[in-house]
């Protein structure tokens, strides 16, 4: 089902006209109302009136996360505080969080975008949606919640955690759609199995998973474990929250960007120059309709590629690939670049291990040392205990090392751990642990 047929199937010239008009409004608004943007535009000698085509966007400066931190908490807002009806923040690993604000109209637009997303994922009015994204300052819970209500679904605001209660409510409320981070939904499915229940026996038909990088192989694991169709949803608080882009359940072939509200560019992260369609680079978004917290050319740090061909579902928006990962999470191992999600893709093909892993970065002398921790599954663990424990584990280790080496071209030391050794997530999974400061190994 297409929620907003008119806006989701615009032809290229209609779309460009709307985007340009909205871009001009946004550039004027930030110039007039946010001193940070006025100073930046002035220092580059650019005036918003010069934006006469979408290409002119490239005259405007980039915005980065540090700019948000430097203007903590409300310094980049473009409206009077009396118009702000909602605040969200992302925790940030160090220092102050980054804060974003919404007017009543922003919440309305966001709800509509998420309603479109849920419909694209297979949701329908009058069915039930189980929302296991965290509620609070994180945009996942409330973002999906408002969109689900807008679509007309009965929304279960369970949030993350308390997994046995989640399972009870899935059984009793009979939801058609479940939302959450892929790592947490996997956790729910595993606990169901441990309780002796079959996760494919529920009423669930569709899953809306995102907020963290995940792989095609993880999609297959989740789809077969839960007997559902799973789609990828992308977003970030600085740009809006969930719903910036979503796959449709019909094609599951790239995420439709809500490009009547967010203009996308893909750049080479080193040079800042645009890359061609289909080539991977850093996603950069400009909001086109936001009032409280408009953002110009925001460098997301997320690596993906875009595709402008028409999708079989009928939507005409530009689509982005899965996000491979954040630039900060890219591992450089002996000169070879690899993202954790690429490792995950191969790891999940190994049937003797659980779909949980962690990558630890340590220092060995002056060199970085990378270790991949995986967890053997219960059946294989038994076999190891009954048979030649070390030989079994050793061969599994060798097998994984070889698989990663031949596909990702990096040599990583693998540690095979016993069942339940790796901490399960209730929100965003922590895949990379950087112990380089603490651990100088000899
Ligand atoms: O994670 C918003 C969200 C909520 C998206 C629920 C999807 C579902 P932040 O906490 O600001 O917002 O984190 C944004 O998470 O820059 C990406 O690095 C990562 N991310 C989000 N969605 C995906 C995805 C929410 N589908 C940051 N695939 C982004 C990979 C994702 N990474």
Coordinates of C-alpha atoms and ligand atoms in Angstrom, one line a residue:
X1 CA 0.0 0.0 0.0
X2 CA 1.3 3.5 -0.9
X3 CA 0.2 5.9 1.9
X4 CA 0.6 9.2 0.0
X5 CA 0.3 8.3 -3.7
X6 CA 0.6 11.8 -4.9
X7 CA 3.9 12.6 -3.1
X8 CA 5.5 9.1 -3.3
X9 CA 5.0 8.8 -7.1
X10 CA 6.0 12.3 -8.3
X11 CA 7.8 12.4 -11.7
X12 CA 11.3 13.8 -11.8
X13 CA 10.4 17.3 -13.0
X14 CA 7.6 17.7 -10.4
X15 CA 9.9 16.4 -7.7
X16 CA 12.7 18.8 -8.6
X17 CA 10.4 21.8 -8.7
X18 CA 9.1 21.0 -5.2
X19 CA 12.6 20.2 -3.9
X20 CA 14.0 23.5 -5.2
X21 CA 11.2 25.6 -3.8
X22 CA 11.6 23.9 -0.4
X23 CA 15.4 24.2 -0.5
X24 CA 15.1 28.0 -1.2
X25 CA 12.7 28.4 1.8
X26 CA 15.0 26.4 4.1
X27 CA 18.2 28.3 3.0
X28 CA 16.3 31.6 3.6
X29 CA 15.1 30.4 7.0
X30 CA 18.5 29.4 8.3
X31 CA 20.1 32.5 7.0
X32 CA 17.5 34.8 8.7
X33 CA 17.2 32.8 11.9
X34 CA 20.3 30.9 12.8
X35 CA 23.4 33.1 13.4
X36 CA 25.7 30.0 12.8
X37 CA 24.4 29.6 9.2
X38 CA 24.5 33.3 8.5
X39 CA 28.1 33.5 9.5
X40 CA 29.0 30.5 7.5
X41 CA 27.2 31.6 4.4
X42 CA 28.7 35.1 4.7
X43 CA 32.2 33.8 5.1
X44 CA 31.8 31.8 1.9
X45 CA 30.3 34.8 0.2
X46 CA 27.1 33.0 -0.6
X47 CA 23.6 34.4 -0.3
X48 CA 20.4 32.2 -0.2
X49 CA 19.0 34.2 -3.2
X50 CA 21.8 32.6 -5.3
X51 CA 20.1 29.2 -5.0
X52 CA 18.4 29.0 -8.4
X53 CA 18.9 25.3 -9.1
X54 CA 19.4 22.1 -7.0
X55 CA 23.0 22.1 -8.1
X56 CA 23.5 25.4 -6.3
X57 CA 23.1 23.5 -3.1
X58 CA 26.8 22.7 -3.5
X59 CA 27.6 26.4 -2.9
X60 CA 26.4 26.0 0.7
X61 CA 28.7 24.7 3.5
X62 CA 28.6 21.3 5.1
X63 CA 27.4 20.9 8.7
X64 CA 29.0 18.3 11.0
X65 CA 28.2 16.8 14.4
X66 CA 30.7 19.1 16.1
X67 CA 28.7 22.1 15.0
X68 CA 25.7 20.7 16.9
X69 CA 27.9 20.1 20.0
X70 CA 29.3 23.6 19.7
X71 CA 25.8 25.1 19.8
X72 CA 24.5 22.9 22.6
X73 CA 21.6 22.8 23.4
X74 CA 19.4 25.1 21.3
X75 CA 21.8 27.3 19.3
X76 CA 20.9 25.9 15.9
X77 CA 17.1 26.2 16.3
X78 CA 15.4 28.4 13.7
X79 CA 12.3 29.2 15.6
X80 CA 11.4 30.8 18.9
X81 CA 11.4 28.4 21.8
X82 CA 7.7 28.9 22.3
X83 CA 7.1 27.0 19.0
X84 CA 9.1 24.0 20.0
X85 CA 6.9 21.1 21.2
X86 CA 9.4 18.2 21.4
X87 CA 13.1 17.7 22.1
X88 CA 15.2 14.6 21.3
X89 CA 18.8 13.9 21.9
X90 CA 21.4 11.3 21.0
X91 CA 23.7 10.2 23.8
X92 CA 27.0 10.6 22.1
X93 CA 29.9 8.5 23.4
X94 CA 31.8 11.5 24.9
X95 CA 30.8 14.9 26.1
X96 CA 27.4 16.5 25.6
X97 CA 24.6 14.9 23.6
X98 CA 23.3 16.4 20.4
X99 CA 19.9 18.0 20.8
X100 CA 17.2 18.4 18.1
X101 CA 13.8 20.1 18.3
X102 CA 10.5 19.9 16.5
X103 CA 7.6 22.3 16.0
X104 CA 4.1 21.0 16.0
X105 CA 4.2 21.0 12.2
X106 CA 7.6 19.1 12.3
X107 CA 5.9 16.3 14.3
X108 CA 3.1 16.2 11.8
X109 CA 5.4 15.9 8.9
X110 CA 7.5 13.3 10.7
X111 CA 4.4 11.3 11.6
X112 CA 3.3 11.3 7.9
X113 CA 6.8 10.2 6.7
X114 CA 6.8 7.3 9.2
X115 CA 3.2 6.4 8.3
X116 CA 4.4 6.1 4.7
X117 CA 7.3 4.0 5.9
X118 CA 5.2 1.6 7.8
X119 CA 2.8 1.2 4.9
X120 CA 5.8 0.6 2.6
X121 CA 7.0 -2.1 5.0
X122 CA 3.6 -3.9 4.9
X123 CA 1.7 -2.3 7.7
X124 CA -2.0 -1.6 7.3
X125 CA -4.6 0.4 9.2
X126 CA -6.6 -1.5 11.8
X127 CA -3.8 -4.0 12.4
X128 CA -1.5 -4.1 15.4
X129 CA 2.1 -2.8 15.6
X130 CA 4.4 -4.0 18.3
X131 CA 7.0 -1.2 18.9
X132 CA 10.1 -2.5 20.6
X133 CA 12.2 0.6 19.8
X134 CA 13.3 2.4 22.9
X135 CA 11.0 5.3 24.0
X136 CA 12.7 8.4 25.4
X137 CA 15.3 10.8 24.1
X138 CA 16.1 8.2 21.3
X139 CA 13.9 9.0 18.3
X140 CA 13.1 5.3 17.5
X141 CA 10.2 4.7 20.0
X142 CA 8.2 7.9 19.6
X143 CA 9.1 8.2 15.9
X144 CA 7.5 4.8 15.0
X145 CA 4.8 5.4 17.5
X146 CA 3.4 8.6 15.9
X147 CA 3.7 7.1 12.4
X148 CA 1.9 4.0 13.4
X149 CA -1.0 5.9 14.9
X150 CA -1.1 8.2 11.9
X151 CA -1.4 5.1 9.7
X152 CA -4.3 3.9 11.9
X153 CA -2.6 0.9 13.5
X154 CA -3.2 -0.1 17.1
X155 CA 0.2 0.7 18.5
X156 CA 1.8 -1.2 21.4
X157 CA 4.3 1.1 23.0
X158 CA 6.3 -1.7 24.8
X159 CA 9.7 0.0 24.2
X160 CA 12.9 -2.2 24.5
X161 CA 13.7 -4.7 27.3
X162 CA 11.6 -6.9 29.5
X163 CA 11.7 -9.6 26.9
X164 CA 9.4 -12.1 28.5
X165 CA 6.7 -9.5 28.7
X166 CA 7.3 -8.7 25.0
X167 CA 6.7 -12.3 24.2
X168 CA 3.5 -12.5 26.2
X169 CA 2.1 -9.4 24.4
X170 CA 3.1 -10.7 21.0
X171 CA 1.1 -13.8 21.8
X172 CA -1.9 -12.0 23.2
X173 CA -2.2 -8.9 21.1
X174 CA -1.5 -10.6 17.8
X175 CA 0.5 -7.9 16.1
X176 CA 1.0 -8.0 12.3
X177 CA 4.1 -5.8 12.4
X178 CA 7.1 -5.7 14.8
X179 CA 9.7 -2.9 15.0
X180 CA 13.0 -2.8 16.8
X181 CA 16.8 -3.0 16.3
X182 CA 17.6 -6.3 14.4
X183 CA 19.9 -7.4 17.2
X184 CA 17.1 -7.0 19.8
X185 CA 14.5 -8.7 17.7
X186 CA 16.9 -11.6 17.3
X187 CA 17.2 -11.7 21.0
X188 CA 13.4 -11.9 21.4
X189 CA 13.3 -14.8 18.9
X190 CA 16.0 -16.7 20.8
X191 CA 14.3 -16.3 24.1
X192 CA 11.1 -17.6 22.6
X193 CA 13.0 -20.7 21.4
X194 CA 14.5 -21.1 24.9
X195 CA 11.0 -21.0 26.3
X196 CA 10.1 -23.9 24.0
X197 CA 8.0 -21.7 21.7
X198 CA 8.3 -21.6 18.0
X199 CA 8.8 -18.0 16.9
X200 CA 7.3 -18.7 13.4
X201 CA 4.0 -19.5 15.1
X202 CA 3.1 -15.9 16.0
X203 CA 0.8 -13.5 14.1
X204 CA 3.8 -11.5 12.9
X205 CA 4.1 -10.9 9.2
X206 CA 6.4 -7.9 8.8
X207 CA 9.5 -6.6 10.6
X208 CA 10.8 -3.0 10.5
X209 CA 14.4 -3.1 11.6
X210 CA 17.1 -0.5 11.7
X211 CA 19.0 2.0 13.8
X212 CA 22.1 0.0 13.5
X213 CA 24.0 -1.6 10.6
X214 CA 22.9 -5.1 9.7
X215 CA 23.6 -7.5 6.9
X216 CA 21.6 -9.3 4.2
X217 CA 22.5 -12.5 6.0
X218 CA 21.0 -11.2 9.2
X219 CA 17.8 -10.4 7.2
X220 CA 17.6 -14.0 6.2
X221 CA 18.2 -15.2 9.7
X222 CA 15.4 -13.0 11.1
X223 CA 13.0 -13.8 8.3
X224 CA 13.4 -17.5 8.7
X225 CA 13.4 -17.5 12.5
X226 CA 10.3 -15.4 12.8
X227 CA 8.5 -16.3 9.5
X228 CA 8.2 -12.7 8.4
X229 CA 9.3 -10.3 5.7
X230 CA 11.9 -7.9 7.2
X231 CA 12.7 -4.4 5.8
X232 CA 15.5 -2.0 6.6
X233 CA 14.5 1.5 8.0
X234 CA 17.1 4.3 8.2
X235 CA 17.2 7.6 9.9
X236 CA 19.1 9.8 12.3
X237 CA 18.0 12.3 14.9
X238 CA 19.9 15.2 13.3
X239 CA 17.9 14.8 10.1
X240 CA 14.6 13.8 11.7
X241 CA 14.7 10.3 13.2
X242 CA 13.5 7.0 11.7
X243 CA 11.8 7.3 8.3
X244 CA 14.4 9.2 6.4
X245 CA 14.4 6.1 4.2
X246 CA 12.8 2.6 4.2
X247 CA 12.7 -0.4 2.0
X248 CA 9.4 -1.5 0.5
X249 CA 8.3 -5.0 1.3
X250 CA 7.5 -5.7 -2.4
X251 CA 11.0 -5.3 -3.7
X252 CA 13.3 -5.2 -0.6
X253 CA 15.8 -3.6 -3.0
X254 CA 17.2 -0.4 -1.5
X255 CA 15.7 2.1 0.8
X256 CA 13.3 4.7 -0.6
X257 CA 14.4 8.1 0.7
X258 CA 11.6 10.5 1.5
X259 CA 13.2 12.9 -0.9
X260 CA 10.4 15.4 -1.0
X261 CA 11.6 16.2 2.6
X262 CA 15.3 15.3 2.6
X263 CA 17.7 16.0 -0.2
X264 CA 20.5 13.5 -0.5
X265 CA 24.0 13.8 -1.7
X266 CA 26.8 11.2 -1.6
X267 CA 30.3 12.5 -1.3
X268 CA 33.8 11.1 -1.1
X269 CA 34.5 11.5 2.6
X270 CA 38.1 12.5 2.0
X271 CA 37.6 15.2 -0.6
X272 CA 34.0 16.2 0.0
X273 CA 33.4 15.9 -3.8
X274 CA 30.3 14.1 -5.1
X275 CA 30.6 10.5 -6.2
X276 CA 28.6 8.9 -9.1
X277 CA 25.3 7.2 -8.5
X278 CA 26.0 3.6 -7.5
X279 CA 29.3 4.4 -5.9
X280 CA 29.7 4.1 -2.2
X281 CA 30.4 7.4 -0.3
X282 CA 29.2 9.4 2.7
X283 CA 25.5 10.3 2.9
X284 CA 24.9 14.0 3.2
X285 CA 21.3 15.3 3.9
X286 CA 19.7 18.7 3.7
X287 CA 16.2 19.0 5.3
X288 CA 13.7 20.6 3.0
X289 CA 10.7 21.1 5.3
X290 CA 11.9 21.2 8.9
X291 CA 11.0 24.3 10.9
X292 CA 12.6 24.0 14.4
X293 CA 15.9 22.4 13.4
X294 CA 16.5 22.7 9.7
X295 CA 19.9 21.3 8.6
X296 CA 22.0 22.1 5.6
X297 CA 24.3 19.5 4.0
X298 CA 24.7 17.4 7.2
X299 CA 27.6 14.9 6.9
X300 CA 26.1 11.7 8.4
X301 CA 29.3 9.6 8.6
X302 CA 27.2 6.8 7.1
X303 CA 28.5 4.9 4.0
X304 CA 26.0 3.9 1.3
X305 CA 25.3 4.4 -2.4
X306 CA 22.2 5.7 -4.2
X307 CA 20.2 4.5 -7.2
X308 CA 17.7 6.6 -9.2
X309 CA 16.0 3.8 -11.2
X310 CA 12.3 3.3 -10.7
X311 CA 11.3 0.6 -8.2
X312 CA 8.8 -2.1 -9.0
X313 CA 6.6 -0.9 -6.1
X314 CA 5.7 2.3 -8.1
X315 CA 7.4 4.7 -5.8
X316 CA 9.6 7.2 -7.6
X317 CA 12.0 8.3 -4.9
X318 CA 15.7 7.9 -5.0
X319 CA 16.8 4.8 -3.2
X320 CA 19.9 4.2 -1.0
X321 CA 21.7 0.9 -0.4
X322 CA 22.0 -0.6 3.0
X323 CA 24.3 1.5 5.2
X324 CA 27.6 -0.5 5.3
X325 CA 28.6 1.3 8.5
X326 CA 29.8 4.5 9.9
X327 CA 33.1 5.9 8.8
X328 CA 34.2 5.8 12.5
X329 CA 33.5 2.1 12.7
X330 CA 35.5 1.1 9.7
X331 CA 38.3 -1.2 10.6
X332 CA 41.6 -0.7 8.9
X333 CA 43.4 -4.0 9.3
X334 CA 46.9 -4.0 7.7
X335 CA 45.8 -1.5 5.2
X336 CA 42.5 -3.2 4.2
X337 CA 39.2 -1.4 5.0
X338 CA 36.4 -3.5 6.3
X339 CA 33.1 -2.7 8.0
X340 CA 31.7 -5.0 10.8
X341 CA 28.5 -5.5 8.7
X342 CA 30.7 -7.1 6.0
X343 CA 32.2 -9.5 8.5
X344 CA 28.7 -10.2 9.8
X345 CA 27.5 -11.2 6.4
X346 CA 30.0 -14.1 6.2
X347 CA 29.9 -15.0 9.9
X348 CA 26.2 -15.7 9.8
X349 CA 26.8 -18.4 7.2
X350 CA 28.6 -20.5 9.8
X351 CA 26.0 -22.8 11.2
X352 CA 28.0 -23.8 14.4
X353 CA 27.8 -20.3 15.9
X354 CA 25.1 -18.0 17.1
X355 CA 24.4 -14.8 15.2
X356 CA 26.1 -12.6 17.8
X357 CA 29.6 -11.3 17.6
X358 CA 31.9 -8.6 18.9
X359 CA 35.0 -7.1 17.5
X360 CA 37.7 -6.0 20.0
X361 CA 40.4 -3.6 19.1
X362 CA 43.6 -3.7 21.2
X363 CA 47.2 -2.5 21.0
X364 CA 50.0 -5.0 20.6
X365 CA 53.2 -3.0 20.9
X366 CA 52.7 -0.2 18.4
X367 CA 50.3 -2.2 16.2
X368 CA 46.6 -2.4 16.3
X369 CA 45.4 -5.9 17.1
X370 CA 41.8 -7.0 16.1
X371 CA 40.0 -9.9 17.6
X372 CA 36.7 -11.3 16.6
X373 CA 34.7 -12.9 19.4
X374 CA 32.0 -15.4 18.3
X375 CA 29.8 -17.7 20.3
X376 CA 29.3 -21.4 19.6
X377 CA 25.7 -22.5 19.6
X378 CA 24.3 -25.0 22.1
X379 CA 24.3 -28.1 19.9
X380 CA 27.8 -27.6 18.7
X381 CA 29.0 -26.8 22.2
X382 CA 27.6 -30.2 23.4
X383 CA 29.5 -31.9 20.6
X384 CA 32.7 -30.1 21.6
X385 CA 32.3 -31.3 25.2
X386 CA 31.5 -34.8 24.2
X387 CA 34.3 -35.1 21.6
X388 CA 37.7 -33.6 21.4
X389 CA 36.9 -30.2 22.7
X390 CA 40.0 -28.4 21.6
X391 CA 40.2 -30.0 18.2
X392 CA 36.5 -29.1 17.4
X393 CA 36.9 -25.5 18.6
X394 CA 40.2 -25.2 16.8
X395 CA 38.8 -26.3 13.5
X396 CA 35.9 -23.9 13.9
X397 CA 38.3 -21.1 14.6
X398 CA 40.3 -22.0 11.5
X399 CA 37.2 -22.2 9.4
X400 CA 35.9 -18.7 10.4
X401 CA 39.4 -17.2 10.0
X402 CA 39.6 -18.7 6.6
X403 CA 36.1 -17.5 5.6
X404 CA 36.8 -13.9 6.6
X405 CA 40.2 -13.9 5.0
X406 CA 39.0 -15.2 1.7
X407 CA 35.9 -12.9 1.5
X408 CA 36.9 -9.7 3.4
X409 CA 40.6 -10.0 2.6
X410 CA 41.7 -9.4 6.2
X411 CA 43.3 -11.7 8.8
X412 CA 41.5 -11.5 12.1
X413 CA 42.2 -13.6 15.1
X414 CA 39.0 -15.4 16.1
X415 CA 38.0 -16.4 19.7
X416 CA 35.3 -19.0 19.9
X417 CA 33.4 -18.6 23.2
X418 CA 30.8 -20.7 25.0
X419 CA 27.0 -20.2 24.7
X420 CA 25.7 -16.9 26.1
X421 CA 29.1 -15.3 26.4
X422 CA 28.3 -12.3 24.3
X423 CA 26.1 -9.7 25.8
X424 CA 22.7 -9.5 24.1
X425 CA 21.3 -6.1 23.1
X426 CA 18.1 -4.4 24.1
X427 CA 18.6 -1.5 21.7
X428 CA 21.6 -0.7 19.4
X429 CA 24.1 -3.6 19.5
X430 CA 27.7 -2.8 20.4
X431 CA 29.7 -4.5 17.7
X432 CA 33.1 -2.9 18.1
X433 CA 34.8 -2.4 21.5
X434 CA 37.8 -0.2 21.3
X435 CA 40.2 -1.2 24.1
X436 CA 43.3 0.4 22.5
X437 CA 43.7 3.0 25.2
X438 CA 43.4 0.4 28.1
X439 CA 45.3 -2.5 26.6
X440 CA 48.8 -2.3 25.5
X441 CA 49.5 -6.0 24.9
X442 CA 53.1 -7.3 24.8
Ligands
LIG1 O1 18.9 5.5 15.0 C1 17.0 6.6 14.2 C2 16.3 5.4 13.9 C3 15.4 4.8 14.8 C4 16.5 4.7 12.7 C5 14.8 3.6 14.5 C6 15.9 3.6 12.4 C7 15.0 3.0 13.3 P1 20.2 8.0 15.9 O2 20.2 7.4 17.3 O3 20.4 9.5 15.8 O4 18.9 7.7 15.2 O5 21.3 7.2 15.2 C8 21.6 7.5 13.8 O6 22.3 5.2 13.4 O7 23.7 7.8 11.5 C9 23.5 5.4 11.4 O8 24.8 5.4 11.7 C10 22.7 4.4 12.3 N1 21.5 3.8 11.6 C11 20.3 4.2 11.7 N2 19.5 3.4 10.9 C12 20.3 2.5 10.3 C13 20.2 1.4 9.4 C14 18.4 6.5 14.8 N3 19.0 1.1 8.9 C15 22.6 6.5 13.3 N4 21.3 0.8 9.0 C16 22.8 6.7 11.8 C17 22.5 1.2 9.4 C18 21.7 2.8 10.7 N5 22.7 2.1 10.3

